[in-house]
mmCIF file of C-alpha atoms and ligand atoms in Angstrom:
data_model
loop_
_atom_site.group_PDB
_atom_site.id
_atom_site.type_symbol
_atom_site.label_atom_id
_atom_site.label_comp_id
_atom_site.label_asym_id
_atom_site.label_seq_id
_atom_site.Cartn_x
_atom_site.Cartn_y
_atom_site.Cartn_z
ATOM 1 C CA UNK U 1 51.878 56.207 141.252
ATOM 2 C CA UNK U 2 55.191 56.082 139.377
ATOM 3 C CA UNK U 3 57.801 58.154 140.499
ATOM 4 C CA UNK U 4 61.588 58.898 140.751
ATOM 5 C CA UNK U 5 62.788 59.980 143.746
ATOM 6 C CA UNK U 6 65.464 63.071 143.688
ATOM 7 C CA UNK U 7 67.797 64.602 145.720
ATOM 8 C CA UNK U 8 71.453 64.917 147.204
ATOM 9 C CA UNK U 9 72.582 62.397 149.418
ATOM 10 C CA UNK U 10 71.274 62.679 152.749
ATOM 11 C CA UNK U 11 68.238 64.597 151.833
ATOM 12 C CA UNK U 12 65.692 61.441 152.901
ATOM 13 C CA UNK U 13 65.163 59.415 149.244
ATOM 14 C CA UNK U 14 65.518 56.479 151.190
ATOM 15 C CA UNK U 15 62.787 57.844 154.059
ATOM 16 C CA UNK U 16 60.168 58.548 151.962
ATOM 17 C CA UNK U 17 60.551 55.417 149.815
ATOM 18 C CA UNK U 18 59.460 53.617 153.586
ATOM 19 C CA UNK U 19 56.813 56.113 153.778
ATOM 20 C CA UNK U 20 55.464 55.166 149.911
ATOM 21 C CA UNK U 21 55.742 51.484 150.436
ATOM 22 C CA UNK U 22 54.047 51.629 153.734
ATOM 23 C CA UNK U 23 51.105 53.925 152.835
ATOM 24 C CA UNK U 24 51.040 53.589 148.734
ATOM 25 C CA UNK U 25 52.618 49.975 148.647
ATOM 26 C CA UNK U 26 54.873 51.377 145.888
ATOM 27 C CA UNK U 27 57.603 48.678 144.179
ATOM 28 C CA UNK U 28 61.101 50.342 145.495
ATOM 29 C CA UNK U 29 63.639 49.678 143.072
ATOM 30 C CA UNK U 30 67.163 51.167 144.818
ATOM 31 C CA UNK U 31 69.947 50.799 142.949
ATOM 32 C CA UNK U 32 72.277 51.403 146.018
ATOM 33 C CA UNK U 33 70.319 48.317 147.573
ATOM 34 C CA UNK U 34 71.201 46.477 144.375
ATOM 35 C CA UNK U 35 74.380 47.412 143.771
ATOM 36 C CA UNK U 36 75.159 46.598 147.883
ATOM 37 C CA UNK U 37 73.664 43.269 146.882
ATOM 38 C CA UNK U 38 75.908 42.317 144.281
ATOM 39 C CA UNK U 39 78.690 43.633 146.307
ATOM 40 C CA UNK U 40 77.432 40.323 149.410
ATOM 41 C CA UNK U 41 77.988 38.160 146.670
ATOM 42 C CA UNK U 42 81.449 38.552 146.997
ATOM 43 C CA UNK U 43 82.000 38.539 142.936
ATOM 44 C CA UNK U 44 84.761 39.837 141.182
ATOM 45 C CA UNK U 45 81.953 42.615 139.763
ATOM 46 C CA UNK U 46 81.067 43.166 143.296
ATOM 47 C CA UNK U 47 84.373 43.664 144.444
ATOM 48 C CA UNK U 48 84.999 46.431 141.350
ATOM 49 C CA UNK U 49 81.316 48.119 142.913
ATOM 50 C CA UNK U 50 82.813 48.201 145.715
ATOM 51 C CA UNK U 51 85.452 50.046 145.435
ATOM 52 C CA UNK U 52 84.027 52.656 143.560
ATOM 53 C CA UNK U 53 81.142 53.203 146.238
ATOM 54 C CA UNK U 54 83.743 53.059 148.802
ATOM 55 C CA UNK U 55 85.337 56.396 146.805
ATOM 56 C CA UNK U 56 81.961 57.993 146.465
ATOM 57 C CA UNK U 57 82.225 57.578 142.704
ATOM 58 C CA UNK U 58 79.351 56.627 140.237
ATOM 59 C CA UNK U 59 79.299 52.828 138.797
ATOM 60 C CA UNK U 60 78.551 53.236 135.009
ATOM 61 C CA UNK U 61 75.709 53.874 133.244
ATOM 62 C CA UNK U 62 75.541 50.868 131.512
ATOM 63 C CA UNK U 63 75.787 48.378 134.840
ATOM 64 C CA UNK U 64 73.026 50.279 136.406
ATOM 65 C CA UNK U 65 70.951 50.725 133.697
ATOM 66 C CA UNK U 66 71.154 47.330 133.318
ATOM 67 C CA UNK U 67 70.280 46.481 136.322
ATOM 68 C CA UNK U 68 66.996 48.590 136.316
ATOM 69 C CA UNK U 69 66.078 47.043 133.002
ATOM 70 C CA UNK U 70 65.912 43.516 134.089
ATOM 71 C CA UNK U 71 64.036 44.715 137.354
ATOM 72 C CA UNK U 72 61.603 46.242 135.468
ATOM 73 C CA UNK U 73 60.897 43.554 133.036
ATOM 74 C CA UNK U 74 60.516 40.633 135.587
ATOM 75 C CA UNK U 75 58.755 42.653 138.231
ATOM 76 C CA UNK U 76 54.943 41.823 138.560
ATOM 77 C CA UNK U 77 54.107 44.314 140.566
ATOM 78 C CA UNK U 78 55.167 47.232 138.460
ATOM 79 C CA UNK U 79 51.872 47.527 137.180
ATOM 80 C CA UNK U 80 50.642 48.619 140.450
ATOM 81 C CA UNK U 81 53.281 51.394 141.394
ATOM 82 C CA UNK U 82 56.962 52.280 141.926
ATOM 83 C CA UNK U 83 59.444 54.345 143.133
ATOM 84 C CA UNK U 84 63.332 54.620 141.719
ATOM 85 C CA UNK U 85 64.967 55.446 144.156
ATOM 86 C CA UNK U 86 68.703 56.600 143.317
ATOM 87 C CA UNK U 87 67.988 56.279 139.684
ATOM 88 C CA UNK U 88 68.780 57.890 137.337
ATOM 89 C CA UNK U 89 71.616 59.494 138.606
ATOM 90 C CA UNK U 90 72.862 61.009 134.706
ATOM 91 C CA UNK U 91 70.662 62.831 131.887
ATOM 92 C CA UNK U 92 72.297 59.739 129.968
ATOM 93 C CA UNK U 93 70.735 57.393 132.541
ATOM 94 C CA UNK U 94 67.222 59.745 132.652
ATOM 95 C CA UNK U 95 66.936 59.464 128.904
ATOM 96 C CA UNK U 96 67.742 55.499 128.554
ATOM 97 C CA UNK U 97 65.201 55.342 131.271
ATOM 98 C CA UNK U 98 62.149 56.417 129.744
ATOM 99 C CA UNK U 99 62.702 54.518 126.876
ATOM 100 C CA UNK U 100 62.917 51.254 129.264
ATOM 101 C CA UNK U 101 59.523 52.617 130.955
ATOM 102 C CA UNK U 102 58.234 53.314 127.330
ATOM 103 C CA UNK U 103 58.311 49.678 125.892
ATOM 104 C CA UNK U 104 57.268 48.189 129.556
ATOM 105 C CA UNK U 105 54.070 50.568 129.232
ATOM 106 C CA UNK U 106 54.844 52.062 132.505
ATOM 107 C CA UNK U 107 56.090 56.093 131.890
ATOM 108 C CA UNK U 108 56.705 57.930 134.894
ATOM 109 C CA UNK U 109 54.118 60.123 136.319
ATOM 110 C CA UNK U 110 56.363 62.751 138.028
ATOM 111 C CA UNK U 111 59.881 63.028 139.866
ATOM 112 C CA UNK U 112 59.816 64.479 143.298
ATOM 113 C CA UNK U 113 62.927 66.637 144.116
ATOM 114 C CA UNK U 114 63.954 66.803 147.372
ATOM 115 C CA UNK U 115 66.224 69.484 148.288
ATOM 116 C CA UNK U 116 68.080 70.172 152.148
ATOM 117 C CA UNK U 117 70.792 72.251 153.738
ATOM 118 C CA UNK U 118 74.261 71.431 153.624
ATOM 119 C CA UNK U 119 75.302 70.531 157.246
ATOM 120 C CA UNK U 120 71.861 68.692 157.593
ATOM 121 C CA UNK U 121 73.027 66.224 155.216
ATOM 122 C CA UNK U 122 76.277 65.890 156.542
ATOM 123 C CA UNK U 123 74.702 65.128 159.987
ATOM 124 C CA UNK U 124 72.181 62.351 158.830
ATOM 125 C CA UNK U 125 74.746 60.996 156.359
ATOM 126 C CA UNK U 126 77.069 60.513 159.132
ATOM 127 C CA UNK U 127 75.144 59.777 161.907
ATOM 128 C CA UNK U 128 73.165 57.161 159.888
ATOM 129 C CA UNK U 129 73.182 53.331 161.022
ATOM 130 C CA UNK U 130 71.776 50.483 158.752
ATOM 131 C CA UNK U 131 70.251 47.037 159.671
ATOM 132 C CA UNK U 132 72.131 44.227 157.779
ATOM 133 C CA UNK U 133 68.850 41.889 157.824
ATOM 134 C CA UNK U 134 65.832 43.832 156.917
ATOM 135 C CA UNK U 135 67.933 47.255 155.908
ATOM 136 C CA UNK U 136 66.425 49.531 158.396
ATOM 137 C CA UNK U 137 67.677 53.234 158.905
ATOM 138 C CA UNK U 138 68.560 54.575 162.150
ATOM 139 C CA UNK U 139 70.515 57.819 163.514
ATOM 140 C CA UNK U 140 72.771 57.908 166.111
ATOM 141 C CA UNK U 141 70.591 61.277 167.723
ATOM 142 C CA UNK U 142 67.466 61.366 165.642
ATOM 143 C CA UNK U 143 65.945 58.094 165.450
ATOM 144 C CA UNK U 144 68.350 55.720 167.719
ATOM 145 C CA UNK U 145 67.603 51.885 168.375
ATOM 146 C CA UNK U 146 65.948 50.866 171.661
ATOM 147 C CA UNK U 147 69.409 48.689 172.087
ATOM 148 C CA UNK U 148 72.653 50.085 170.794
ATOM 149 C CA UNK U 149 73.708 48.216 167.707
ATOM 150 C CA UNK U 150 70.549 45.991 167.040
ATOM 151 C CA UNK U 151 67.608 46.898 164.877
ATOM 152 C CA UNK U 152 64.023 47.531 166.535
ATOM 153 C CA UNK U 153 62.362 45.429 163.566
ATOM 154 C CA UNK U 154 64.571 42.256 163.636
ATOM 155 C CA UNK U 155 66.955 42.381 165.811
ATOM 156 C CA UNK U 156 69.583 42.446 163.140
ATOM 157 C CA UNK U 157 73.208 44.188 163.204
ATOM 158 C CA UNK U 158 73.359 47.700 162.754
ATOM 159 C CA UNK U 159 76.764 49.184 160.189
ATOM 160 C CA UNK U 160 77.938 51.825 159.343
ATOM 161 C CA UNK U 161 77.590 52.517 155.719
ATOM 162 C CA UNK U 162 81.555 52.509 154.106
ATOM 163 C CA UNK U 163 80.841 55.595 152.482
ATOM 164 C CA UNK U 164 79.355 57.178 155.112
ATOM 165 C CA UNK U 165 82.414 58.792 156.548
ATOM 166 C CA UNK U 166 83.076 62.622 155.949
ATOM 167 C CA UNK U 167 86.082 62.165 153.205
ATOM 168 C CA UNK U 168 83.426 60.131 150.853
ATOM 169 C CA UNK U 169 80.300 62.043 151.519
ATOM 170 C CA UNK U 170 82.928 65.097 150.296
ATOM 171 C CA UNK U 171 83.179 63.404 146.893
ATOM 172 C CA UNK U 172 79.655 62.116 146.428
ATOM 173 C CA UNK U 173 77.763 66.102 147.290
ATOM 174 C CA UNK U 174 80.716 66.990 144.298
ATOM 175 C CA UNK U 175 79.481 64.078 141.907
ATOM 176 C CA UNK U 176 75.827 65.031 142.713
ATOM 177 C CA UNK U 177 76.764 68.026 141.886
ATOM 178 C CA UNK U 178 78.394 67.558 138.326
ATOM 179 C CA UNK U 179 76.354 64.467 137.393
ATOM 180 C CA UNK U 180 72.844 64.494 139.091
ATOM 181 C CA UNK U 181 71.243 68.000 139.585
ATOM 182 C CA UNK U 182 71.328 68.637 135.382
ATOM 183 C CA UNK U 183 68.320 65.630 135.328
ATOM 184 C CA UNK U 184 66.444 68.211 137.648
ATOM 185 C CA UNK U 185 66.154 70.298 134.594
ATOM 186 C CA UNK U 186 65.437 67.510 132.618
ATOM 187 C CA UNK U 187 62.305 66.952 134.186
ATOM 188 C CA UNK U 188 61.661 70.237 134.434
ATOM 189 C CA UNK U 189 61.536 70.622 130.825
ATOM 190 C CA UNK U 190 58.683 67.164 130.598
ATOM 191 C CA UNK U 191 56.779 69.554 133.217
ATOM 192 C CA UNK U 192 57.353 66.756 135.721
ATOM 193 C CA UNK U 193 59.126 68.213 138.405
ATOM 194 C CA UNK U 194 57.398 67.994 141.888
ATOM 195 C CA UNK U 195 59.173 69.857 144.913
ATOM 196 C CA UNK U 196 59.551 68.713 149.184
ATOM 197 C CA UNK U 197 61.463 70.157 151.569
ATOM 198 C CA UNK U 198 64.144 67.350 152.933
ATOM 199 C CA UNK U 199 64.313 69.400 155.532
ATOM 200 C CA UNK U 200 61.487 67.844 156.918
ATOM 201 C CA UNK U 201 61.598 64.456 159.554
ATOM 202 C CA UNK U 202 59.613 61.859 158.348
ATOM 203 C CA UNK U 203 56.463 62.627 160.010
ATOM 204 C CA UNK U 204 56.391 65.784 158.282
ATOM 205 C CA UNK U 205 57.661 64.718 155.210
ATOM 206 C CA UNK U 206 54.774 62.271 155.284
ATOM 207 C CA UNK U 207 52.160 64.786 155.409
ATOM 208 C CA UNK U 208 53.786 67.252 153.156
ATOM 209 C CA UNK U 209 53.465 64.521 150.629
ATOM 210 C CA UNK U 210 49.912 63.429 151.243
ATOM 211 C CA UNK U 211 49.240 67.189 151.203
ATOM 212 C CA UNK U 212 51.269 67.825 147.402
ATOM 213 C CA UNK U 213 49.151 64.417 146.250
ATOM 214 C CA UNK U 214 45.573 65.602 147.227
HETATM 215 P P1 ADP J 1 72.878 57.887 148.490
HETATM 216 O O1 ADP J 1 71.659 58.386 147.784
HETATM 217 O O2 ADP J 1 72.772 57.993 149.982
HETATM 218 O O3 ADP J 1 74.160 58.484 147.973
HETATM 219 P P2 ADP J 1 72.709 55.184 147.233
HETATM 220 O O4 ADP J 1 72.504 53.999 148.078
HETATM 221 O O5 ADP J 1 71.637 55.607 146.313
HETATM 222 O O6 ADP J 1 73.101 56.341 148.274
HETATM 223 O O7 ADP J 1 74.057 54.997 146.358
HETATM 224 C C1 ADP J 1 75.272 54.625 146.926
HETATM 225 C C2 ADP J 1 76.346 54.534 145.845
HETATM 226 O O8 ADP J 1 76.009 53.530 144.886
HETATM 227 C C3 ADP J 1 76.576 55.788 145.025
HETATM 228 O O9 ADP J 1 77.443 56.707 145.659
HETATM 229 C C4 ADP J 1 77.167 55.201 143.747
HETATM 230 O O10 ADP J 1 78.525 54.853 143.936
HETATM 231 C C5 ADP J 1 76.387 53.913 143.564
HETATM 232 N N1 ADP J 1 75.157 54.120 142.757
HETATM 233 C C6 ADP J 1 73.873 53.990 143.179
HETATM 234 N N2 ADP J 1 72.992 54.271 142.196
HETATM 235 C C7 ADP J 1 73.748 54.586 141.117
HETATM 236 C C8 ADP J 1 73.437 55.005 139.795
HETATM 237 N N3 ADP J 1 72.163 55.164 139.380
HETATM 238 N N4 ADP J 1 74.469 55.251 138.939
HETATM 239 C C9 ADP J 1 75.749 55.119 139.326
HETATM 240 N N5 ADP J 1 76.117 54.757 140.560
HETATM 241 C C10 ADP J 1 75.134 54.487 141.461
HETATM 242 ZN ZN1 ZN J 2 66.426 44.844 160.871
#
């Protein structure tokens, strides 16, 4: 299966990319994770990500896509599967896209949309906790560690995303907004739109999308 993942922040991209590596073993190419990488290496590039995740802004098309093209081309296991995740986030990033899938003979099967009310985002984009080792999502309410502050799996750190505060998740629902939902239609028009409700928890999300792939 090859498929982008789609949907406002908060809507569960980053859920359902555990549930497809757990139960399809699908690559997961994030380009938050990557560009959150960079930004640990302390660079001067890292330091310019930074800032501009910090303000809920986009990096440009050309770092990311960048990124994503040397991922693709060095990753053996692309054959098998992946998810973007994140990616594209711009018709212009959509389009340069499948031209990078094109000449690594892997096109995209579908993109899955994933759609969820306003407040509900707000909630788990706020209330979300991360595990600095393994990377981990928890919620404060929904899904809270066993022990405050340290992750189940590893017993790593749990943070608090820096753009996970109410000012930033203002200005990234505006830039998904402006930027991101045109590629919706974009895929529309290849007929490769596929719809789930973010709505859902993960157990139901899970069998919502075992139930679309049957
Ligand atoms: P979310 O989906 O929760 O907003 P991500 O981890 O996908 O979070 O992205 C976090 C931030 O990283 C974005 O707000 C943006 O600043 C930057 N970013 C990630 N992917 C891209 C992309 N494809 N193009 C431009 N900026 C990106
Ligand atoms: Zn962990």
């Amino acid at each position: 299966m090859r498929v982008v993942l789609l949907g406002p922040p908060g809507a569960g991209k980053g859920s359902l990319a555990g549930v497809l590596k757990e139960q399809y073993h699908l690559s997961h190419i994030s380009t938050g994770d990557m560009l959150r990488e960079e930004i640990k290496k302390g660079t001067p590039l890292g330091m310019e990500i930074k800032a501009l995740i910090t303000k809920g802004a986009l990096v440009s098309d050309e770092l990311v896509t960048k990124l994503v093209e040397q991922r693709v081309a060095h990753d053996p296991d692309l054959k098998k599967g992946y998810m973007l995740d994140g990616f594209p986030r711009t018709v212009k990033q959509a389009q340069d896209l499948d031209q990078i899938l094109a000449k690594a003979n892997v096109p995209l099967d579908f993109a899955l949309n994933m759609e969820a009310d306003a407040d509900l985002l707000l909630k788990r984009l706020t209330g979300r906790r991360v595990c600095r080792k393994c990377g981990e999502i928890y919620h404060m309410t929904n899904h809270p560690p066993r022990k405050a502050g340290v992750c189940d799996a590893c017993g790593g750190e749990l943070y608090q995303r820096t753009d996970d505060n109410e000012e930033t998740i203002k200005a990234r629902m505006q830039v998904y907004q402006t930027s991101t939902q045109p590629i919706i239609d974009y895929y529309a028009k290849q007929h490769k739109l596929k719809k789930l409700d973010g709505n859902l928890e993960t157990v139901d999300l899970a069998k919502a999308l075992a139930a679309m792939l049957k």
